[in-house]
Tab-separated table of C-alpha atoms in Angstrom:
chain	number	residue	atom	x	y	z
A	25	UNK	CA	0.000	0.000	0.000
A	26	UNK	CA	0.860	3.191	-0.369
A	27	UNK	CA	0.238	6.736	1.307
A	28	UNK	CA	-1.404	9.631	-0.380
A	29	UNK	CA	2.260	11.619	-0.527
A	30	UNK	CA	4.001	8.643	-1.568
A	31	UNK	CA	1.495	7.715	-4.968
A	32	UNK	CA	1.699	12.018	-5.516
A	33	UNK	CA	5.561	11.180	-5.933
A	34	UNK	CA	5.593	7.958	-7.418
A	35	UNK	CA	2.689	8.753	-10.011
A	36	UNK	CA	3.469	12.763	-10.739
A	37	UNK	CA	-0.282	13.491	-9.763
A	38	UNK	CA	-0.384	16.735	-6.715
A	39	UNK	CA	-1.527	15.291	-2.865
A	40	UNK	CA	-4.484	17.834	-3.895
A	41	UNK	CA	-4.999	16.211	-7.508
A	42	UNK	CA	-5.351	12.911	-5.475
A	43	UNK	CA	-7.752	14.136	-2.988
A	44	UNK	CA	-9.552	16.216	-5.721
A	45	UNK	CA	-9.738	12.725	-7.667
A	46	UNK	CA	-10.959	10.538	-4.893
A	47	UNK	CA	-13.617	12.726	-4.157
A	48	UNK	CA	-14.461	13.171	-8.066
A	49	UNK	CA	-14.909	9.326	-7.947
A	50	UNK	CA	-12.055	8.915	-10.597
A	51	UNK	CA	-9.489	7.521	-8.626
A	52	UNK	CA	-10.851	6.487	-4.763
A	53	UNK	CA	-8.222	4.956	-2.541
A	54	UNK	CA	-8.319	1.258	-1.600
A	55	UNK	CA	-8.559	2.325	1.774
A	56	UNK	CA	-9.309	5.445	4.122
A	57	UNK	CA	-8.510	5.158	7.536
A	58	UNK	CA	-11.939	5.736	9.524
A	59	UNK	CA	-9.695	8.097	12.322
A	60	UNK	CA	-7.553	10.108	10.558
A	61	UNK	CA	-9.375	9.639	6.987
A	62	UNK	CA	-5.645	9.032	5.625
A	63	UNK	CA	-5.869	7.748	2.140
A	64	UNK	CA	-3.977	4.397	1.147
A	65	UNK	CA	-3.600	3.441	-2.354
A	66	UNK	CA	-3.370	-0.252	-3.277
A	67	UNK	CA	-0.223	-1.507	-6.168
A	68	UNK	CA	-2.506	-1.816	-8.775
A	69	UNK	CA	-3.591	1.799	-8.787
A	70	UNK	CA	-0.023	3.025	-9.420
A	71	UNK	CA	-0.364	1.890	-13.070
A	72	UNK	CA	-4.318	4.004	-12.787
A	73	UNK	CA	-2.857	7.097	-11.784
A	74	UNK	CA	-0.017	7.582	-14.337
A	75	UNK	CA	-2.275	6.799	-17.068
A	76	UNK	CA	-4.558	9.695	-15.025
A	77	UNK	CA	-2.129	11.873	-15.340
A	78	UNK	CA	-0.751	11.119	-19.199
A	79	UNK	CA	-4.980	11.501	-19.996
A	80	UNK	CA	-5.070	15.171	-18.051
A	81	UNK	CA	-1.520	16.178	-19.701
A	82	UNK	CA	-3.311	15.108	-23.088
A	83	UNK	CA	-6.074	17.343	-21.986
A	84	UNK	CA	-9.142	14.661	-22.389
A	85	UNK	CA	-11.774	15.737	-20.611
A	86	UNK	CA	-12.365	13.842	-17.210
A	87	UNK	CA	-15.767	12.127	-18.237
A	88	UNK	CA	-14.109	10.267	-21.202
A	89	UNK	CA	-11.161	9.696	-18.330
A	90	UNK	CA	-13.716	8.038	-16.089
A	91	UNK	CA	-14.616	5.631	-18.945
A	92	UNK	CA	-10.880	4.824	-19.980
A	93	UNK	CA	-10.141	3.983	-16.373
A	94	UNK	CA	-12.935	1.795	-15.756
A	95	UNK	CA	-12.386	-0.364	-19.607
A	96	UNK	CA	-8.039	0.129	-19.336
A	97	UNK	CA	-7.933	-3.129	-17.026
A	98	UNK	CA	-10.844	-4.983	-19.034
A	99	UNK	CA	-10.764	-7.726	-21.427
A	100	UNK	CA	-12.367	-5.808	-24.078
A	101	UNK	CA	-10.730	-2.459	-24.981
A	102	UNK	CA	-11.995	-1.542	-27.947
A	103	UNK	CA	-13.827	0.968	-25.857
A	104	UNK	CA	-10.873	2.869	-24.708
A	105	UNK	CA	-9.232	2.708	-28.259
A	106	UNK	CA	-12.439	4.342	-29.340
A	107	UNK	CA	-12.048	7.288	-26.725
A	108	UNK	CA	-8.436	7.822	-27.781
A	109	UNK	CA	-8.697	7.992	-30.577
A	110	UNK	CA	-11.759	10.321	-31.044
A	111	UNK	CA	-9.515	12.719	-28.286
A	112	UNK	CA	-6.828	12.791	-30.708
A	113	UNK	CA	-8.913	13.943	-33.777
A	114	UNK	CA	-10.920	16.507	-31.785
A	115	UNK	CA	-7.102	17.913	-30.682
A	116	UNK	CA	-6.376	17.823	-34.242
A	117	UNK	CA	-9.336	19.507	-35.273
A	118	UNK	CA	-8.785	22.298	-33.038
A	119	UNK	CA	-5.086	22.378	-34.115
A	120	UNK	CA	-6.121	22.921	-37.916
A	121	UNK	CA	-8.666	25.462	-36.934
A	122	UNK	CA	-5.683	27.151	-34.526
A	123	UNK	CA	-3.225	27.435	-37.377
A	124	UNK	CA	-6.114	28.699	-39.604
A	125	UNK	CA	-6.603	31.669	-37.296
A	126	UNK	CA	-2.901	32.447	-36.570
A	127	UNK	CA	-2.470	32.455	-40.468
A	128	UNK	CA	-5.107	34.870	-40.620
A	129	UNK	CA	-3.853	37.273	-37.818
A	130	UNK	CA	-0.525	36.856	-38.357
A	131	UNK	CA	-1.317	38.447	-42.034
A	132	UNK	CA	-3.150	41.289	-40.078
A	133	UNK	CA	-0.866	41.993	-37.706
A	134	UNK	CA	1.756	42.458	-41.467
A	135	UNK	CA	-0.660	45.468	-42.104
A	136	UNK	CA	-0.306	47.087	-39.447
A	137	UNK	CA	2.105	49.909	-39.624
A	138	UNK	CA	1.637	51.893	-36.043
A	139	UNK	CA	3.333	49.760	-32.769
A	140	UNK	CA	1.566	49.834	-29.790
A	141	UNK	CA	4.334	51.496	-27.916
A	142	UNK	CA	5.279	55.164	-28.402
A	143	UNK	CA	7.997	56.691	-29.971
A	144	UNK	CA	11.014	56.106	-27.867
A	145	UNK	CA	13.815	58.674	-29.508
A	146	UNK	CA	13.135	61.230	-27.463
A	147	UNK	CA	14.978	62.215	-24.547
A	148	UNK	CA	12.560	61.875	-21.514
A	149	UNK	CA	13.847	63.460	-17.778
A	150	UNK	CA	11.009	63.769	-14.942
A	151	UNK	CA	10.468	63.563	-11.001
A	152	UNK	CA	8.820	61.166	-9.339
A	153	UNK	CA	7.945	60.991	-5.655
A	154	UNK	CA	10.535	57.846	-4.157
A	155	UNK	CA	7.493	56.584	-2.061
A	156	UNK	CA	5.216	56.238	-5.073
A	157	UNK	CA	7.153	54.912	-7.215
A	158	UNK	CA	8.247	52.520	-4.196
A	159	UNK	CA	4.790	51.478	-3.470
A	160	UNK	CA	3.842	51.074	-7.087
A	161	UNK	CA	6.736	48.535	-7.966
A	162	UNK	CA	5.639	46.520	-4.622
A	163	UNK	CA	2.226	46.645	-6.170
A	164	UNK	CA	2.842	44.922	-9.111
A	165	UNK	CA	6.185	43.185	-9.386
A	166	UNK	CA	4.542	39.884	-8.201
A	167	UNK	CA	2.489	39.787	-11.469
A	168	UNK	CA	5.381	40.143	-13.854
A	169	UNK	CA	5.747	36.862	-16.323
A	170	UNK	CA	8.662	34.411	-16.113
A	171	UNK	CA	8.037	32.691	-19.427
A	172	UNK	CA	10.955	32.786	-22.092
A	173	UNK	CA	8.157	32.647	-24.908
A	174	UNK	CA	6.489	35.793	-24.262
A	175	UNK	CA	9.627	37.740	-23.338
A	176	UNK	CA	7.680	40.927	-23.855
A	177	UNK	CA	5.600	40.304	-20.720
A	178	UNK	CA	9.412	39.800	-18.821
A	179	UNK	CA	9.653	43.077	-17.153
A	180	UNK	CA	7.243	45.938	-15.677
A	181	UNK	CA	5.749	48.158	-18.261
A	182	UNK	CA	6.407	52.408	-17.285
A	183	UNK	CA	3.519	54.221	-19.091
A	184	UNK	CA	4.405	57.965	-18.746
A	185	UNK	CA	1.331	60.601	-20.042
A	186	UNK	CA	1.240	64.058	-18.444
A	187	UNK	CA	1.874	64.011	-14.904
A	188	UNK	CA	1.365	60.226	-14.288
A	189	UNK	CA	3.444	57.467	-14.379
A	190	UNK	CA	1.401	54.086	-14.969
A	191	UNK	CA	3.602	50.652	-13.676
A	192	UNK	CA	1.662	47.752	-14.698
A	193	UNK	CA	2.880	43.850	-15.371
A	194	UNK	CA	0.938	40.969	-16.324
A	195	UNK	CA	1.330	37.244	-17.229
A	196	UNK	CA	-1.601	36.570	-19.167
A	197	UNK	CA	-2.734	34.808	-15.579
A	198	UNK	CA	-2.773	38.088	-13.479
A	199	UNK	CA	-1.988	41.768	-14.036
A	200	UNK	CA	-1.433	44.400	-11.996
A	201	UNK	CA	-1.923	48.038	-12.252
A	202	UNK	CA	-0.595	50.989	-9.948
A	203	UNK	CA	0.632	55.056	-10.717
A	204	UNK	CA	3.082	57.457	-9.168
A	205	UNK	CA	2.736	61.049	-9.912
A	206	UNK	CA	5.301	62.906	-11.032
A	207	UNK	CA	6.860	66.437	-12.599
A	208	UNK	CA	8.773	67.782	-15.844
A	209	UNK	CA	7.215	65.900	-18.466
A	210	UNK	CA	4.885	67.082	-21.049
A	211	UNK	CA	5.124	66.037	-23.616
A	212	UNK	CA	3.521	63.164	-25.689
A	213	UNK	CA	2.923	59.638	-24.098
A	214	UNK	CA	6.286	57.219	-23.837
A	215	UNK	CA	6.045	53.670	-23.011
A	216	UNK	CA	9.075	51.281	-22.063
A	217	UNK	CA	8.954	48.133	-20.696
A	218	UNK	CA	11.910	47.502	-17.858
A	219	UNK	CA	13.403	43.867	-17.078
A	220	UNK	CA	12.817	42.600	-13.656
A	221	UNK	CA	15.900	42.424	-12.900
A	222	UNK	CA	16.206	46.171	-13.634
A	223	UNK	CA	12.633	47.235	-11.990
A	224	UNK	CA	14.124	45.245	-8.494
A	225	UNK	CA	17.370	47.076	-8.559
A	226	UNK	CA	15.451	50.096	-9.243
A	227	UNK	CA	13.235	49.312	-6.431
A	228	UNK	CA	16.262	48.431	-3.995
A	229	UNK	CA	17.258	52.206	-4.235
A	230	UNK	CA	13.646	53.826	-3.530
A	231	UNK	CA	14.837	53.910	0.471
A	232	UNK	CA	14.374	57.481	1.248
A	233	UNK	CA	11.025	60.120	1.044
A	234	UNK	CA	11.860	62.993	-1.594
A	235	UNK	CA	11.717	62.388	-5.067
A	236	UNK	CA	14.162	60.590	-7.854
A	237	UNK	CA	14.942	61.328	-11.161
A	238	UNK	CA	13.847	59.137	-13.769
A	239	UNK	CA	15.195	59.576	-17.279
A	240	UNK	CA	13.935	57.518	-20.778
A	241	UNK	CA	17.029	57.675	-23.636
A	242	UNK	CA	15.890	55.436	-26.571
A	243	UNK	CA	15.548	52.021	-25.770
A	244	UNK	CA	17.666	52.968	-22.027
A	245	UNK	CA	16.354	54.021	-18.693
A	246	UNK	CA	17.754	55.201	-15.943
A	247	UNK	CA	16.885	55.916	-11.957
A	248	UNK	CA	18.656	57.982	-10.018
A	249	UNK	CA	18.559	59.078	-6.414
A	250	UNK	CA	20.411	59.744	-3.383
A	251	UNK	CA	22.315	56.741	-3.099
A	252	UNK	CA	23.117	55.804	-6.695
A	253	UNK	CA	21.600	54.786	-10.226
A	254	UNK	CA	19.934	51.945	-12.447
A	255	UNK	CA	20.243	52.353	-15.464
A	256	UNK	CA	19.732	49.563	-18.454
A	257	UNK	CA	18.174	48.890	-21.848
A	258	UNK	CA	14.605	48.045	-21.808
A	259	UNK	CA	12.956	45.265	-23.615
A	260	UNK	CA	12.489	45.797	-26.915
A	261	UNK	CA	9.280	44.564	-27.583
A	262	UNK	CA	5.133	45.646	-27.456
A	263	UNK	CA	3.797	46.005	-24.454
A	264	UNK	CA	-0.597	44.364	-24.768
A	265	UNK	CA	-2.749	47.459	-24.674
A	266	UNK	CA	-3.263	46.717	-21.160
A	267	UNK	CA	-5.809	50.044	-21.044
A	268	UNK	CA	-8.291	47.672	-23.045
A	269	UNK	CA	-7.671	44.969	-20.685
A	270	UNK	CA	-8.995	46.605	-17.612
A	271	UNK	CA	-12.201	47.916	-18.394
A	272	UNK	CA	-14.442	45.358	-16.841
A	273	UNK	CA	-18.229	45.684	-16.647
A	274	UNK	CA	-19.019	46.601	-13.388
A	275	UNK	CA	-19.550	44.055	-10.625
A	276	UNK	CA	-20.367	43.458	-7.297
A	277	UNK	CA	-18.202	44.720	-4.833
A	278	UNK	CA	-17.280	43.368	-1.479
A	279	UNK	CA	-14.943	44.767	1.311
A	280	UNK	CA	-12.660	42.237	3.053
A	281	UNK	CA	-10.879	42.141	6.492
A	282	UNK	CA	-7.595	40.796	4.312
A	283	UNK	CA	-6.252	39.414	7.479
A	284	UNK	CA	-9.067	37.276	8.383
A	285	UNK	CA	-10.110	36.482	4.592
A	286	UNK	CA	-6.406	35.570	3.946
A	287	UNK	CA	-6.617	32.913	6.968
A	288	UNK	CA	-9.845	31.939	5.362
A	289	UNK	CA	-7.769	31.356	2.171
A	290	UNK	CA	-5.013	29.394	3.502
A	291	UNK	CA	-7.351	27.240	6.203
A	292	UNK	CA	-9.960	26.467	3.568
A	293	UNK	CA	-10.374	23.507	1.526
A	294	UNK	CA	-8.199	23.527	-2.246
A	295	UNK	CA	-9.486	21.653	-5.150
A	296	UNK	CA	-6.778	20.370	-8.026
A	297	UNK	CA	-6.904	22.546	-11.043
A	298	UNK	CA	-8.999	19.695	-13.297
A	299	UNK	CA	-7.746	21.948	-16.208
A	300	UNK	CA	-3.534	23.033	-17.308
A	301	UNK	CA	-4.179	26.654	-18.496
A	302	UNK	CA	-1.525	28.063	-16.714
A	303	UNK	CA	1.671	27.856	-17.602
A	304	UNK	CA	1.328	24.137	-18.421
A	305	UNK	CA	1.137	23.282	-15.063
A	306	UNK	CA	-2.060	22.512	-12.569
A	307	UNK	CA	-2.980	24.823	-9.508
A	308	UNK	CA	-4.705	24.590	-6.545
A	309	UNK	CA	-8.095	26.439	-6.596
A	310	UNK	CA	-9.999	28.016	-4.132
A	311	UNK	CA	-13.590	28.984	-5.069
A	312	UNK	CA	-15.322	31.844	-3.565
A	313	UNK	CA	-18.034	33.379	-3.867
A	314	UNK	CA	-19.791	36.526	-2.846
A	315	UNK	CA	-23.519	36.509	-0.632
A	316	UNK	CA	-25.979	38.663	-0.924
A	317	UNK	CA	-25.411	40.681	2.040
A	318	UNK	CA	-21.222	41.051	0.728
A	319	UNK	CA	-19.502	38.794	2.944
A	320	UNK	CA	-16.929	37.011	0.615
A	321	UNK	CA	-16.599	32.895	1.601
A	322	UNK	CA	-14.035	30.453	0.834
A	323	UNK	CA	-16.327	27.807	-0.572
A	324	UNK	CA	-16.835	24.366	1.197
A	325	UNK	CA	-16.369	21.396	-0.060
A	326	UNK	CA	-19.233	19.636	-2.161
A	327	UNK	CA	-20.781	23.676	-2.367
A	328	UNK	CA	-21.568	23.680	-5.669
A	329	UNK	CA	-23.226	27.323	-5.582
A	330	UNK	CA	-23.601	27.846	-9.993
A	331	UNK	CA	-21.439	31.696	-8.908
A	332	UNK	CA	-18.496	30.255	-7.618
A	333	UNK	CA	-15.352	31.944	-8.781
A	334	UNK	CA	-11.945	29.380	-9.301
A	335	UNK	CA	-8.756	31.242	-8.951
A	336	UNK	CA	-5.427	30.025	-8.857
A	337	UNK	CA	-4.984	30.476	-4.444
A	338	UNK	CA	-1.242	30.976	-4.805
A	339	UNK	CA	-2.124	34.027	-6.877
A	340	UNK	CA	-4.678	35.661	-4.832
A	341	UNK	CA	-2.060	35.667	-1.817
A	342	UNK	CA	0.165	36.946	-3.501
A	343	UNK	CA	-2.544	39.552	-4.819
A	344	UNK	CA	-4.025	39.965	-1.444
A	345	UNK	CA	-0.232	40.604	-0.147
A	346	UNK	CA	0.938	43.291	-3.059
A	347	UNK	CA	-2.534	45.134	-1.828
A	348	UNK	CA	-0.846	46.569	1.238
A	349	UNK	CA	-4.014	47.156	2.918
A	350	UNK	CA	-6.004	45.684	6.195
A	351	UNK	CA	-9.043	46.195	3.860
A	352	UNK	CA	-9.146	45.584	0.147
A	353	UNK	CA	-12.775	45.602	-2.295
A	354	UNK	CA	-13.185	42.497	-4.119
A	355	UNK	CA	-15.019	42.755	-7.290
A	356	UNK	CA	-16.489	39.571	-8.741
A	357	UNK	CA	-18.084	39.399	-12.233
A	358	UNK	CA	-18.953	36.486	-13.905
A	359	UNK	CA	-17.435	33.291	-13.074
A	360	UNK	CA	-15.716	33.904	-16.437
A	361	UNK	CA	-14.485	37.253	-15.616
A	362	UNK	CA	-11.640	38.363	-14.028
A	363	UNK	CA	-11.693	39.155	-10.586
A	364	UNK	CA	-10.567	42.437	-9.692
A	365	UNK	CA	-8.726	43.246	-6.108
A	366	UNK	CA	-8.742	46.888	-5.521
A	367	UNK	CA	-7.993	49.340	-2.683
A	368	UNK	CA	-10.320	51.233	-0.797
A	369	UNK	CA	-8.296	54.778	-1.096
A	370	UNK	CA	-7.325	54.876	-5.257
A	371	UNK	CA	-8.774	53.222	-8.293
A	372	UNK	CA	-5.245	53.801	-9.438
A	373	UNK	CA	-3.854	50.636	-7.954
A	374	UNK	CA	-5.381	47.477	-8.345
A	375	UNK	CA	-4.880	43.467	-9.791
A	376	UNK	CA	-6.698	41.095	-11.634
A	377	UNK	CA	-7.048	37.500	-11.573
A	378	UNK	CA	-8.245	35.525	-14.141
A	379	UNK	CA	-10.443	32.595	-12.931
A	380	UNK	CA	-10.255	28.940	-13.769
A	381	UNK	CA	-12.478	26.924	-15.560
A	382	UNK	CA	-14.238	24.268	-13.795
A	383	UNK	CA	-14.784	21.095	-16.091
A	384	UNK	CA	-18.256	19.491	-15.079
C-alpha cells in the first residue's frame, strides 16, 4: 500500500490532484482510515494514476477519463481505443482550426504599420515621488511573467502621459496596475517596458522620502537618487494594450478584512486545477463566492453554488499581499471574468485575476 504523498511522488499526480480525484470518484483509494481519513492506495492503482495523469496532460476531458479507467484493465478495450482515438482527432481539429486563425492574424498583424508602444527617440527626464514609485513597484512586481516565450511580458511596463506614471505587469494569468505622480514631463505619451531584474534594482534604491529622477534615452532608462543609479536597456518589444484589458463591466463589490479572509484562504479547503491553463502546469483552486449581504466565503467542499469563482490560491495571496491594505474591495463578475482586487483609497492601484475553468 501506499500513502497519499508517496502515490503524488511515485505517479506525478499533486496530494491535492489525489484528494480532488478521490472525491471526483475517478481515482478512490483502496482504503481510508476511519480516524484520521488518511488515504492508502493499493499496487494496482499506481499503473491508474499515471495513465490519469498522461490523460489530463493530453487534456481529455475527465468524463471520457472516467470511462478509460474503468475499460483500461478490461478484457475488451476496444472501448478505450475508441475514446483515444476520437480525443486525438478533436485535438487535431482544433489544431487545424488554430493554425487557420494564426495564419489569418498573423497576415493582419503584417498590415499594421503603427506599434503599440510610443515613440522612444526622445529624450525623456522627470520627477517622481521615491514613495510612489516605491509602493507602485511593490504593487505589481509579483504579477510580472517568467516565461521565455512571451519575453515581452518579462519586465514591468512604465507608461508615462502628463503628470502620471502608470507601472503595470501581467502574465496573461494576473496583471497588476498601480501610478506614481510625477513632474517635468509634457510632452507626448512614452512607453518602455523595464526587465525585472532592472525594476528590483530600481526598487532596492527607492529607500528614502523625496523624489528621484527618472530619465527615458531610446531604448535605455535610468533611476537615479540619493544613493546611486539603475540604469539599463529596456525590452524591446510591445507592451498588450493593457488600457483595453482593464475595463471590466461593473460588478459586485465586497470589502474584506484581508487578514481574516487571507486565513480563510489558507485554512480552507483547495481543489486540483482539473484543467492546465496556466503555464502548463495545474494549480490549486480556491472557489469563492460573494452573498448577498457582501460577505466574501471560501467555498466548502461539495458547495456547488452555480457563482463560484476558481482562482489560482497561490495568486490571490500573492494579490491579497501586493494590496498593502487591512481592507481591500473584491469585485467579482462572472465566473468567467476576471476578478478584480482593488484598494479602498485609489482606483489607481489594483490586480486582476483571471479565474479557472471548472470542467463538469
Amino acid at each position: 500500500m501506499r500513502s497519499i504523498g508517496e502515490m503524488a511522488r511515485d505517479s506525478g499526480l499533486s496530494v491535492s490532484a489525489l484528494r480532488f480525484y478521490d472525491g471526483a470518484g475517478v481515482l478512490v483509494p483502496a482504503w481510508v482510515d476511519p480516524v484520521s481519513g488518511y488515504r492508502w492506495y493499493g499496487p494496482e492503482q499506481l499503473e491508474e494514476s499515471r495513465l490519469l495523469a498522461r490523460l489530463r496532460r493530453a487534456g481529455m476531458p475527465l468524463a471520457d477519463i472516467r470511462l478509460v479507467l474503468a475499460g483500461w484493465s478490461s478484457a475488451d478495450t476496444h472501448l478505450v481505443r475508441k475514446l483515444l482515438q476520437a480525443h486525438l482527432r478533436r485535438l487535431e481539429l482544433g489544431l487545424s482550426d488554430a493554425r487557420s486563425e494564426f495564419s489569418t492574424l498573423r497576415a493582419l498583424l503584417e498590415c499594421r504599420e503603427n506599434p503599440m508602444t510610443m515613440v522612444r527617440t526622445a529624450t525623456v527626464r522627470l520627477a517622481v515621488s521615491a514613495p510612489e514609485l516605491a509602493a507602485a513597484l511593490d504593487a505589481v512586481r509579483f504579477a510580472a511573467g517568467t516565461d521565455p516565450e512571451l519575453p515581452m511580458l518579462g519586465g514591468v511596463l512604465f507608461d508615462i502621459e502628463g503628470e502620471a506614471l502608470h507601472v503595470v505587469a501581467t502574465d496573461r494569468y494576473r496583471m497588476a496596475v498601480a501610478q506614481a505622480g510625477t513632474t517635468g514631463h509634457g510632452g507626448p505619451r512614452v512607453q518602455v517596458i523595464v526587465p525585472s531584474p532592472l525594476a528590483d534594482a530600481m526598487r532596492a534604491l527607492l529607500s528614502d522620502d523625496g523624489s528621484v529622477r527618472l530619465t527615458v534615452d531610446g531604448g535605455r532608462v535610468a533611476l537615479e537618487t540619493g544613493g546611486g543609479q539603475a540604469a539599463g536597456q529596456c525590452l524591446d518589444h510591445d507592451f498588450p494594450d493593457y488600457r483595453r484589458l482593464v475595463r471590466l463591466p461593473a460588478g459586485r463589490r465586497a470589502l474584506v478584512d484581508v487578514p481574516a479572509f487571507r486565513e480563510a484562504v489558507e485554512a480552507g479547503p483547495v481543489r486540483a486545477s482539473e484543467v492546465r491553463e496556466q503555464d502548463g502546469v495545474s494549480c490549486d483552486l480556491s472557489l469563492l463566492k460573494v452573498a448577498a449581504d457582501g460577505v466574501v466565503t471560501v467555498c466548502e467542499d461539495g458547495d456547488d453554488d452555480q457563482g463560484r469563482i476558481a482562482v489560482n490560491r497561490e495568486f490571490l495571496l500573492h494579490a491579497l499581499a501586493a494590496g498593502a491594505r487591512d481592507q481591500l474591495i473584491l469585485e467579482f463578475g462572472t465566473p468567467t471574468a476576471p476578478l478584480a482586487i482593488r484598494r479602498t483609497d485609489t482606483e489607481d492601484t489594483f490586480s486582476l485575476l483571471m479565474p479557472v475553468r471548472l470542467e463538469n
